[in-house]
Amino acid sequence: MIAALYVQPRGCYAHIEGVDPWDETRDARTYAGPHPVVAHPPCASWGRYAKSTPESRALGPLLGDDGGTFAAALASVERFGGVLEHPRDSKAWARYGLPVPSPAGGWTRGLGRPGWSCLVDQGHYGHAAQKPTWLYYVGQGEPPALVWGPSSPPPIGSGARRGNLESMSKLQRAATPRRFADALIALALWGGR
């Protein structure tokens, strides 16, 4: 059993056996274990459009103003094991002293925190666009290898379509591909405490 925190109520985690999905109505900040977690805390206040001063709030979310969701997700991963995902270059990494992933791929171990970080592209796992993502893993031992490097568009004539992340709807951008969810679940189970 794993707990999937901060997930969409009708998203891919809702129908996976052995997964306890925590959508917004369940308030994942209150998760008290005991299972390993896959955490997808909201990212808007940690991304490139987040503003650093309250005066600029009308132009975008205030940096770090997420109601404590990232801190709670991080605490759950560090207490129960599992994995947390956020967009590449998330400002939460610096705020919480997480190891910055290598752009070349592979796991990076940091000082002062128990986990490992890496950069993956969700396009390798079925996302309709390149979607570079940082992962933070805590568990027993070094985490297993994932698919590293940027994903490529499908071959011409294959019938598959790839889009541009910026041209997609908010729901399409945020959706977790089932293959990516499966990889994160396997990682959480690998590292469960």
N, CA and C of each residue as an Amber inpcrd file, in Angstrom:
protein
   579
   0.8470000  -1.1890000   0.0000000   0.0000000   0.0000000   0.0000000
   0.8850000   1.2430000   0.0000000   0.5180000   2.2230000  -0.7990000
   1.1580000   3.5330000  -0.7510000   0.0640000   4.5970000  -0.7010000
   0.4410000   5.7770000  -0.2170000  -0.4620000   6.9200000  -0.2180000
  -0.0150000   7.8670000  -1.3210000  -0.9310000   8.2630000  -2.1900000
  -0.6500000   9.2360000  -3.2410000  -1.2280000  10.5740000  -2.7770000
  -0.3440000  11.5090000  -2.4660000  -0.7490000  12.7790000  -1.8600000
  -0.8370000  13.8950000  -2.9000000  -1.8580000  14.7370000  -2.7560000
  -2.0840000  15.8940000  -3.6290000  -2.3350000  15.4610000  -5.0710000
  -3.2270000  14.5200000  -5.2470000  -3.5270000  14.0240000  -6.5880000
  -4.9190000  14.4710000  -7.0250000  -5.1730000  14.3960000  -8.3200000
  -6.4720000  14.7770000  -8.8610000  -7.5010000  13.7040000  -8.5130000
  -8.7170000  14.1130000  -8.1210000  -9.7200000  13.1360000  -7.6920000
 -10.0790000  12.1050000  -8.7600000 -10.0110000  12.4860000 -10.0430000
 -10.3160000  11.5460000 -11.1200000  -9.0710000  11.1920000 -11.9240000
  -7.9110000  11.4600000 -11.3520000  -6.6620000  11.1820000 -12.0440000
  -6.3080000   9.6990000 -12.0100000  -5.1440000   9.3760000 -12.5250000
  -4.7660000   7.9680000 -12.6930000  -4.6130000   7.2270000 -11.3720000
  -4.2950000   7.8920000 -10.2770000  -4.1080000   7.1960000  -9.0030000
  -5.4300000   6.6900000  -8.4150000  -6.5400000   7.2840000  -8.8410000
  -7.8440000   6.9450000  -8.2670000  -8.2530000   5.4950000  -8.5030000
  -7.6710000   4.8430000  -9.4960000  -8.1080000   3.4940000  -9.8630000
  -6.9990000   2.4540000  -9.7980000  -5.9350000   2.7480000  -9.0700000
  -4.8250000   1.8030000  -8.9800000  -4.9510000   1.0350000  -7.6640000
  -4.9950000  -0.2730000  -7.7790000  -5.0980000  -1.1200000  -6.5850000
  -3.8590000  -0.9210000  -5.7130000  -4.0870000  -0.8330000  -4.4130000
  -2.9860000  -0.6700000  -3.4670000  -2.5580000   0.7740000  -3.2610000
  -3.3110000   1.7160000  -3.8430000  -2.9960000   3.1430000  -3.7030000
  -4.1370000   3.8240000  -2.9560000  -3.7880000   4.5560000  -1.9240000
  -4.7450000   5.3490000  -1.1670000  -4.6060000   6.7990000  -1.6390000
  -5.5040000   7.2670000  -2.5530000  -5.3560000   8.6140000  -3.1020000
  -5.8670000   9.6990000  -2.1550000  -5.0870000  10.7550000  -2.0150000
  -5.4430000  11.9080000  -1.1940000  -5.5890000  13.1020000  -2.1170000
  -6.8390000  13.4660000  -2.4280000  -7.0660000  14.6470000  -3.2430000
  -7.2550000  15.8490000  -2.3180000  -7.6080000  16.9820000  -2.8850000
  -7.7120000  18.2260000  -2.1130000  -8.7070000  18.1110000  -0.9550000
  -9.8040000  17.3770000  -1.1400000 -10.8200000  17.2870000  -0.0850000
 -10.3250000  16.5350000   1.1500000  -9.3300000  15.6580000   0.9810000
  -8.8120000  14.8920000   2.1260000  -7.7050000  15.6300000   2.8770000
  -7.1700000  16.7000000   2.3110000  -6.1160000  17.5160000   2.9160000
  -4.8930000  16.6790000   3.3060000  -4.0430000  16.4380000   2.3300000
  -2.8600000  15.6000000   2.5180000  -1.8810000  16.1480000   3.5450000
  -2.0530000  17.4050000   3.9540000  -1.1860000  17.9350000   5.0250000
  -1.4070000  17.1770000   6.3270000  -2.5370000  16.4770000   6.4350000
  -2.8490000  15.7420000   7.6710000  -2.4500000  14.2700000   7.5960000
  -1.8030000  13.8500000   6.5030000  -1.4230000  12.4440000   6.3730000
  -0.5090000  12.0450000   7.5360000  -0.8740000  10.9530000   8.2280000
  -0.1260000  10.5180000   9.4160000   0.4380000   9.1060000   9.2670000
   0.5890000   8.6590000   8.0090000   1.2060000   7.3560000   7.7800000
   0.1960000   6.2450000   7.8270000   0.6830000   5.0340000   7.8120000
   2.0660000   4.5870000   7.9510000   2.7360000   4.2240000   6.6280000
   2.0360000   4.3900000   5.5060000   2.5300000   3.8800000   4.2220000
   3.5050000   4.8460000   3.5570000   4.4010000   4.3220000   2.6970000
   5.2410000   5.2050000   1.8870000   4.3550000   6.0550000   0.9880000
   4.8960000   7.1770000   0.5230000   4.0870000   8.1310000  -0.2350000
   4.6750000   8.4440000  -1.6030000   3.7790000   8.8030000  -2.4960000
   4.1020000   9.4880000  -3.7450000   3.4210000  10.8390000  -3.5980000
   4.2040000  11.9170000  -3.5720000   3.6490000  13.2430000  -3.3010000
   3.7810000  14.1560000  -4.5160000   2.6630000  14.7830000  -4.8650000
   2.5950000  15.7450000  -5.9710000   2.0890000  17.0800000  -5.4170000
   2.8440000  17.7560000  -4.5160000   2.3260000  18.9970000  -3.9390000
   2.1640000  20.0850000  -5.0070000   1.1960000  20.9900000  -4.8090000
   0.9810000  22.0660000  -5.7770000   2.2770000  22.8400000  -6.0350000
   2.4590000  23.2400000  -7.2850000   3.7400000  23.8440000  -7.6570000
   3.6690000  25.3090000  -8.0610000   2.4800000  25.8810000  -8.2170000
   2.3630000  27.2380000  -8.7680000   3.1720000  28.2670000  -7.9850000
   3.2050000  28.1570000  -6.6740000   3.9100000  29.1750000  -5.8930000
   5.4180000  28.9320000  -5.8220000   5.8940000  27.8760000  -6.4730000
   7.3320000  27.5650000  -6.4780000   7.9440000  27.6640000  -7.8700000
   7.1510000  28.0200000  -8.8580000   7.6250000  28.0310000 -10.2400000
   8.1000000  29.3870000 -10.7030000   8.3410000  29.4720000 -12.0000000
   8.9230000  30.6880000 -12.5690000   7.9870000  31.8880000 -12.5300000
   6.6830000  31.6630000 -12.3800000   5.7480000  32.7830000 -12.3410000
   5.4380000  33.2490000 -10.9180000   6.0150000  32.6090000  -9.9180000
   5.7900000  33.0220000  -8.5330000   6.4680000  34.3730000  -8.2860000
   5.8200000  35.2080000  -7.5330000   6.3130000  36.5700000  -7.2670000
   6.9200000  36.6350000  -5.8720000   7.9300000  37.4570000  -5.7170000
   8.6630000  37.5090000  -4.4480000   8.1150000  38.5150000  -3.4520000
   7.2260000  39.4210000  -3.8710000   6.6830000  40.4110000  -2.9440000
   5.1600000  40.4240000  -3.0070000   4.5140000  40.7100000  -1.8680000
   3.0430000  40.7540000  -1.8660000   2.4710000  41.7750000  -2.8490000
   3.2150000  42.8490000  -3.1270000   2.7250000  43.8710000  -4.0570000
   2.5250000  43.3220000  -5.4670000   3.2620000  42.2660000  -5.8070000
   3.1550000  41.7100000  -7.1520000   2.2240000  40.5020000  -7.2250000
   1.4930000  40.2230000  -6.1540000   0.6070000  39.0490000  -6.0970000
  -0.4050000  39.0320000  -7.2400000  -0.8770000  40.1880000  -7.6810000
  -1.8590000  40.2250000  -8.7640000  -1.2900000  39.6570000 -10.0570000
   0.0340000  39.6250000 -10.1930000   0.6730000  39.1250000 -11.4090000
   0.9730000  37.6360000 -11.3450000   0.7440000  37.0070000 -10.2050000
   1.0180000  35.5840000 -10.0450000   1.0440000  35.2340000  -8.5720000
   1.1580000  33.9490000  -8.2390000   1.1550000  33.5410000  -6.8290000
   2.4120000  34.0430000  -6.1130000   2.2900000  34.2470000  -4.8320000
   3.4030000  34.6800000  -4.0060000   4.3370000  33.4920000  -3.7770000
   5.6350000  33.7170000  -3.9350000   6.6290000  32.6610000  -3.7870000
   6.4680000  31.9430000  -2.4440000   6.2780000  30.6340000  -2.5080000
   6.1760000  29.8030000  -1.3130000   4.8390000  29.8190000  -0.6120000
   3.8750000  30.5700000  -1.1290000   2.5600000  30.6890000  -0.4910000
   1.6680000  29.5250000  -0.9360000   1.9520000  28.3300000  -0.3840000
   1.2130000  27.1330000  -0.7930000   0.4210000  26.5060000   0.3480000
   0.2690000  27.2360000   1.4460000  -0.4980000  26.7120000   2.5720000
   0.1930000  25.5800000   3.3170000   1.4910000  25.4610000   3.1250000
   2.2360000  24.4170000   3.8220000   2.2210000  23.0560000   3.1470000
   1.7470000  22.9970000   1.8970000   1.6280000  21.6970000   1.2370000
   2.9840000  21.0760000   0.9110000   3.9460000  21.8900000   0.4320000
   5.2550000  21.3150000   0.1050000   5.9470000  20.8250000   1.3690000
   5.9260000  21.6280000   2.4160000   6.5750000  21.2290000   3.6800000
   5.9580000  19.9470000   4.2240000   4.6380000  19.8210000   4.1460000
   3.9680000  18.6110000   4.6350000   4.3140000  17.4050000   3.7730000
   4.3650000  17.5830000   2.4390000   4.7290000  16.4810000   1.5440000
   6.1590000  16.0300000   1.8220000   7.0640000  16.9820000   1.9880000
   8.4560000  16.6620000   2.2800000   8.5760000  15.9190000   3.6060000
   7.8570000  16.3720000   4.6110000   7.8860000  15.6980000   5.9160000
   7.3660000  14.2650000   5.8050000   6.3190000  14.0520000   5.0180000
   5.7730000  12.6990000   4.8470000   6.7650000  11.7830000   4.1410000
   7.4130000  12.2880000   3.0900000   8.3950000  11.4840000   2.3640000
   9.5690000  11.1410000   3.2750000  10.0250000  12.1100000   4.0610000
  11.1710000  11.8480000   4.9270000  10.8130000  10.9610000   6.1210000
   9.5660000  10.9720000   6.5330000   9.1630000  10.1270000   7.6720000
   8.8040000   8.7050000   7.2460000   8.0690000   8.5680000   6.1320000
   7.5350000   7.2610000   5.7410000   8.2220000   6.6520000   4.5180000
   9.1030000   7.4100000   3.8740000   9.7490000   6.9620000   2.6520000
   8.8700000   7.2430000   1.4590000   9.4850000   7.2570000   0.2950000
   8.7380000   7.4810000  -0.9320000   9.3960000   8.5210000  -1.8080000
   8.5740000   9.2100000  -2.5750000   9.0960000  10.1480000  -3.5670000
   8.1770000  11.3540000  -3.6940000   8.7840000  12.5120000  -3.9000000
   8.0760000  13.7710000  -4.1140000   8.4790000  14.2650000  -5.4960000
   7.5150000  14.7740000  -6.2680000   7.8410000  15.3130000  -7.5880000
   7.4000000  16.7630000  -7.7010000   8.1920000  17.5350000  -8.4520000
   7.9220000  18.9460000  -8.7040000   8.5560000  19.3020000 -10.0520000
   8.1220000  20.3780000 -10.6740000   8.7320000  20.7640000 -11.9480000
  10.2270000  21.0850000 -11.7940000  10.9740000  20.8570000 -12.8700000
  12.3920000  21.2290000 -12.8770000  12.5320000  22.7030000 -12.4900000
  13.5630000  23.0060000 -11.7480000  13.8850000  24.3570000 -11.2810000
  12.9220000  24.8700000 -10.2150000  12.1970000  23.9890000  -9.5500000
  11.3150000  24.3920000  -8.4600000  12.1130000  25.1410000  -7.3960000
  11.6170000  26.2980000  -7.0140000  12.2980000  27.0970000  -5.9950000
  12.1730000  26.4760000  -4.6030000  11.3070000  25.4840000  -4.4640000
  11.1820000  24.7930000  -3.1760000  12.4640000  24.0260000  -2.8480000
  13.1800000  23.5780000  -3.8710000  14.4190000  22.8320000  -3.6370000
  15.4160000  23.6840000  -2.8390000  15.6020000  24.9370000  -3.2490000
  16.5310000  25.8220000  -2.5260000  15.9790000  26.1640000  -1.1460000
  14.6950000  26.4300000  -1.0680000  14.0950000  26.8230000   0.2150000
  14.2870000  25.7320000   1.2720000  14.1740000  24.4740000   0.8740000
  14.2540000  23.3760000   1.8420000  15.5960000  22.6380000   1.8250000
  16.5650000  23.1590000   1.0790000  17.9000000  22.5740000   1.0870000
  17.9870000  21.1840000   0.4830000  17.1830000  20.9210000  -0.5440000
  17.2130000  19.6170000  -1.2120000  18.3490000  19.5960000  -2.2320000
  18.9370000  18.4310000  -2.4760000  20.0230000  18.3610000  -3.4540000
  19.5250000  18.6720000  -4.8640000  20.2330000  19.5460000  -5.5570000
  19.8420000  19.9170000  -6.9210000  20.2700000  18.8060000  -7.8750000
  19.3460000  18.2890000  -8.6680000  19.6850000  17.2030000  -9.5980000
  20.6860000  17.6220000 -10.6650000  21.4510000  16.6670000 -11.1210000
  22.3700000  16.8960000 -12.2320000  21.5680000  16.9200000 -13.5270000
  21.8320000  17.8920000 -14.4070000  21.1370000  17.9000000 -15.6970000
  21.4940000  16.6980000 -16.5660000  22.6110000  16.0450000 -16.2570000
  23.0450000  14.8870000 -17.0410000  22.2880000  13.6190000 -16.6690000
  21.5250000  13.6540000 -15.5950000  20.7870000  12.4740000 -15.1600000
  21.4880000  11.7750000 -14.0070000  20.8370000  10.7900000 -13.4750000
  21.3580000  10.0680000 -12.3250000  20.9140000  10.7120000 -11.0240000
  21.1350000  10.0090000  -9.9510000  20.7280000  10.4700000  -8.6260000
  21.8270000  11.3020000  -7.9850000  21.4310000  12.3470000  -7.2720000
  22.3490000  13.2280000  -6.5540000  22.0200000  13.1530000  -5.0720000
  23.0210000  12.9140000  -4.2630000  22.8310000  12.8570000  -2.8090000
  23.2370000  14.1950000  -2.2340000  22.4490000  14.7170000  -1.3220000
  22.7510000  16.0040000  -0.7260000  23.2900000  15.8670000   0.6790000
  23.7150000  16.9760000   1.2150000  24.1710000  17.0240000   2.6000000
  23.0610000  17.6270000   3.4470000  22.8660000  17.0710000   4.6110000
  21.8870000  17.6400000   5.5230000  20.4610000  17.1280000   5.3540000
  20.1900000  16.3770000   4.3100000  18.8660000  15.7870000   4.1000000
  19.0760000  14.3120000   3.8200000  18.0950000  13.4700000   4.1330000
  18.2990000  12.0270000   3.9740000  18.1050000  11.4890000   2.5610000
  17.6390000  12.3190000   1.6290000  17.2330000  11.7950000   0.3330000
  18.1550000  12.0870000  -0.8210000  17.6890000  11.6470000  -1.9840000
  18.3710000  11.7580000  -3.2620000  17.4530000  12.5150000  -4.2200000
  18.0300000  13.2690000  -5.1530000  17.2460000  13.9660000  -6.1720000
  17.6900000  13.5490000  -7.5600000  16.7800000  13.6840000  -8.5110000
  17.1270000  13.4340000  -9.9100000  16.2100000  14.2460000 -10.8100000
  16.6110000  14.3260000 -12.0740000  15.8310000  14.9690000 -13.1210000
  15.3510000  13.8820000 -14.0780000  14.0530000  13.8300000 -14.3080000
  13.4860000  12.9250000 -15.3100000  12.5710000  13.7300000 -16.2230000
  12.2890000  13.1840000 -17.3830000  11.3710000  13.8240000 -18.3180000
  10.1390000  12.9280000 -18.4180000   8.9820000  13.4690000 -18.0530000
   7.7600000  12.6660000 -18.0860000   7.3770000  12.2300000 -19.4940000
   7.9730000  12.8510000 -20.5210000   7.7370000  12.4090000 -21.8950000
   8.1740000  10.9620000 -22.1120000   9.1750000  10.4970000 -21.3540000
   9.6000000   9.0920000 -21.4370000   8.5300000   8.1510000 -20.8890000
   7.6250000   8.6900000 -20.0910000   6.6330000   7.8770000 -19.3930000
   5.2170000   8.1480000 -19.8780000   5.0810000   8.7210000 -21.0730000
   3.7590000   8.8700000 -21.6610000   3.1530000  10.2510000 -21.6550000
   3.8450000  11.2660000 -21.1170000   3.2780000  12.6220000 -21.1880000
   3.3240000  13.0840000 -22.6310000   2.3420000  13.8700000 -23.0320000
   2.2260000  14.3030000 -24.4260000   3.2190000  15.3960000 -24.8000000
   4.0570000  15.8250000 -23.8730000   5.0820000  16.8340000 -24.1510000
   6.3130000  16.5120000 -23.3170000   7.4200000  17.1600000 -23.6510000
   8.5610000  17.0790000 -22.7510000   8.1520000  17.7850000 -21.4660000
   8.3600000  17.1410000 -20.3340000   7.9840000  17.7310000 -19.0550000
   9.0790000  17.3820000 -18.0420000  10.1580000  18.2000000 -18.0160000
  11.2450000  17.9330000 -17.0870000  10.7680000  18.0820000 -15.6460000
  11.0920000  17.0890000 -14.8350000  10.5630000  16.9770000 -13.4800000
  11.6690000  16.5920000 -12.5130000  11.7000000  17.2520000 -11.3610000
  12.6410000  16.8780000 -10.3060000  11.9430000  15.9250000  -9.3490000
  12.6710000  14.8930000  -8.9320000  12.1810000  13.9520000  -7.9330000
  13.0830000  14.0120000  -6.7140000  12.4790000  13.8320000  -5.5450000
  13.2230000  13.7080000  -4.2970000  12.7810000  12.3930000  -3.6720000
  13.7330000  11.4870000  -3.4800000  13.4620000  10.1320000  -3.0030000
  14.1040000   9.9170000  -1.6310000  13.3620000   9.2760000  -0.7440000
  13.9080000   8.8610000   0.5560000  13.5310000   7.4010000   0.7530000
  14.5240000   6.5940000   1.0710000  14.2610000   5.1850000   1.2970000
  15.5070000   4.4650000   1.7540000  15.4230000   3.1790000   1.6830000
  16.5150000   2.3380000   2.1420000  17.4740000   2.0750000   0.9820000
  18.6240000   2.6680000   1.0430000  19.6240000   2.4420000   0.0160000
  19.4780000   3.3630000  -1.1710000  20.4310000   3.2050000  -2.0870000
  20.4350000   4.0260000  -3.2990000  19.2500000   3.6500000  -4.1810000
  18.5670000   4.6540000  -4.7230000  17.4040000   4.3720000  -5.5630000
  17.8080000   3.7500000  -6.9020000  16.8710000   3.0410000  -7.5330000
  17.1600000   2.4260000  -8.8290000  17.2380000   3.4600000  -9.9490000
  17.8290000   3.0670000 -11.0480000  17.9330000   3.9380000 -12.2240000
  16.5590000   4.1500000 -12.8490000  16.3870000   5.3230000 -13.4320000
  15.1900000   5.6550000 -14.2000000  15.6320000   5.9700000 -15.6260000
  14.7220000   6.4220000 -16.4680000  15.0810000   6.8220000 -17.8260000
  15.5820000   8.2610000 -17.7380000  16.8460000   8.4850000 -18.0980000
  17.4590000   9.8100000 -17.9760000  17.4520000  10.5310000 -19.3210000
  17.6240000  11.8250000 -19.2690000  17.7490000  12.6520000 -20.4620000
  16.4100000  13.1210000 -20.9850000  16.4520000  14.0970000 -21.8940000
  15.2080000  14.6090000 -22.4700000  14.5430000  13.5650000 -23.3530000
  13.2260000  13.6020000 -23.3820000  12.4880000  12.6940000 -24.2650000
  12.4960000  13.2650000 -25.6740000  12.2440000  12.4130000 -26.6190000
  12.2250000  12.8140000 -28.0340000  10.8080000  12.7340000 -28.5600000
  10.5090000  13.5360000 -29.5740000   9.1910000  13.3980000 -30.1980000
   9.0680000  12.0290000 -30.8490000   7.8450000  11.5280000 -30.9990000
   7.6760000  10.2290000 -31.6560000   8.1190000  10.3060000 -33.1180000
   8.5080000   9.1930000 -33.6890000   8.9260000   9.1890000 -35.1010000
   7.8080000   9.6510000 -36.0250000   8.1870000  10.3240000 -37.0750000
   7.2170000  10.7730000 -38.0810000   6.5590000   9.5340000 -38.6960000
   5.2500000   9.5990000 -38.8210000   4.5180000   8.4860000 -39.4020000
   4.0930000   7.4370000 -38.3830000   4.4450000   7.6360000 -37.0930000
   4.0890000   6.6370000 -36.0820000   2.6340000   6.7740000 -35.6300000
   2.0130000   7.9170000 -35.9440000   0.6380000   8.1480000 -35.5200000
   0.5500000   8.7800000 -34.1410000   1.6430000   8.7600000 -33.3750000
   1.6490000   9.3740000 -32.0460000   1.8350000  10.8800000 -32.1980000
   1.2640000  11.6250000 -31.2680000   1.3640000  13.0810000 -31.3210000
   2.0350000  13.5840000 -30.0630000   2.8750000  14.5770000 -30.2060000
   3.5020000  15.2340000 -29.0660000   3.1830000  16.7190000 -29.1520000
   2.9060000  17.3250000 -28.0240000   2.5820000  18.7340000 -27.9900000
   3.6570000  19.5490000 -27.2980000   3.4010000  20.8210000 -27.2520000
   4.2430000  21.7650000 -26.5460000   3.5790000  22.0170000 -25.1980000
   4.3200000  21.8830000 -24.1070000   3.7530000  22.0050000 -22.7670000
   2.9990000  23.3200000 -22.5900000   3.5500000  24.4100000 -23.0960000
   2.9150000  25.7210000 -22.9270000   1.6120000  25.8470000 -23.7020000
   1.4130000  25.0390000 -24.7570000   0.1930000  25.1390000 -25.5500000
  -0.9300000  24.2520000 -25.0060000  -0.6380000  23.4810000 -23.9550000
  -1.6400000  22.5660000 -23.3920000  -2.4760000  23.2690000 -22.3280000
  -3.6430000  22.7110000 -22.0690000  -4.4760000  23.2440000 -20.9980000
  -3.8140000  22.9540000 -19.6510000  -4.2280000  23.6620000 -18.6370000
  -3.6810000  23.4510000 -17.2920000  -3.8860000  21.9980000 -16.8480000
  -5.0470000  21.4520000 -17.1260000  -5.3440000  20.0590000 -16.7600000
  -4.4350000  19.0790000 -17.4990000  -4.2090000  19.3180000 -18.8040000
  -3.3230000  18.4470000 -19.5790000  -1.8860000  18.5220000 -19.0670000
  -1.4270000  19.7260000 -18.7530000  -0.0550000  19.8880000 -18.2380000
   0.1130000  19.1670000 -16.9100000  -0.8930000  19.2720000 -16.0460000
  -0.7890000  18.7300000 -14.6880000  -1.0130000  17.2230000 -14.6250000
  -1.6530000  16.6520000 -15.6190000  -1.9940000  15.2260000 -15.5740000
  -0.7350000  14.3650000 -15.4610000  -0.8210000  13.3640000 -14.5980000
   0.2660000  12.4020000 -14.4380000  -0.0140000  11.2090000 -15.3410000
   0.8860000  10.9150000 -16.2870000   0.6810000   9.7340000 -17.1300000
   0.7060000   8.4620000 -16.2750000  -0.0940000   7.4930000 -16.6300000
  -0.1710000   6.2490000 -15.8500000   1.1970000   5.5720000 -15.7320000
   1.9900000   5.5600000 -16.8110000   3.3200000   4.9270000 -16.7290000
   4.2240000   5.6640000 -15.7570000   4.0800000   6.9830000 -15.6610000
   4.8790000   7.7470000 -14.7070000   4.4110000   7.4440000 -13.2850000
   3.0940000   7.3850000 -13.0940000   2.5570000   7.0160000 -11.7800000
   3.0660000   5.6390000 -11.3660000   3.0660000   4.6860000 -12.2920000
   3.5640000   3.3370000 -11.9880000   5.0350000   3.3720000 -11.5840000
   5.8420000   4.1910000 -12.2770000   7.2670000   4.3020000 -11.9370000
   7.4470000   4.9180000 -10.5460000   6.6390000   5.9260000 -10.2240000
   6.7390000   6.5650000  -8.9040000   6.2750000   5.6180000  -7.7960000
   5.2290000   4.8550000  -8.0640000   4.7490000   3.8690000  -7.0850000
   5.8300000   2.8230000  -6.8290000   6.4470000   2.3260000  -7.8950000
   7.5210000   1.3360000  -7.7420000   8.6730000   1.9270000  -6.9310000
   8.9860000   3.1870000  -7.1730000  10.0520000   3.8570000  -6.4370000
   9.6780000   3.9990000  -4.9600000   8.4360000   4.3840000  -4.6870000
   7.9820000   4.5180000  -3.2930000   8.0270000   3.1800000  -2.5740000
   7.6110000   2.1110000  -3.2540000   7.6470000   0.7840000  -2.6430000
   9.0810000   0.3000000  -2.4340000   9.9580000   0.6570000  -3.3670000
  11.3830000   0.3190000  -3.2520000  11.9610000   0.9410000  -1.9810000
  11.5760000   2.1700000  -1.7250000  12.1720000   2.8940000  -0.6110000
  11.3590000   2.9170000   0.6610000  10.1950000   2.2900000   0.6720000
   9.3330000   2.3470000   1.8530000  10.0240000   1.9330000   3.1240000
   9.6770000   2.5970000   4.1820000  10.3330000   2.3240000   5.4680000
   9.5040000   1.4070000   6.3140000
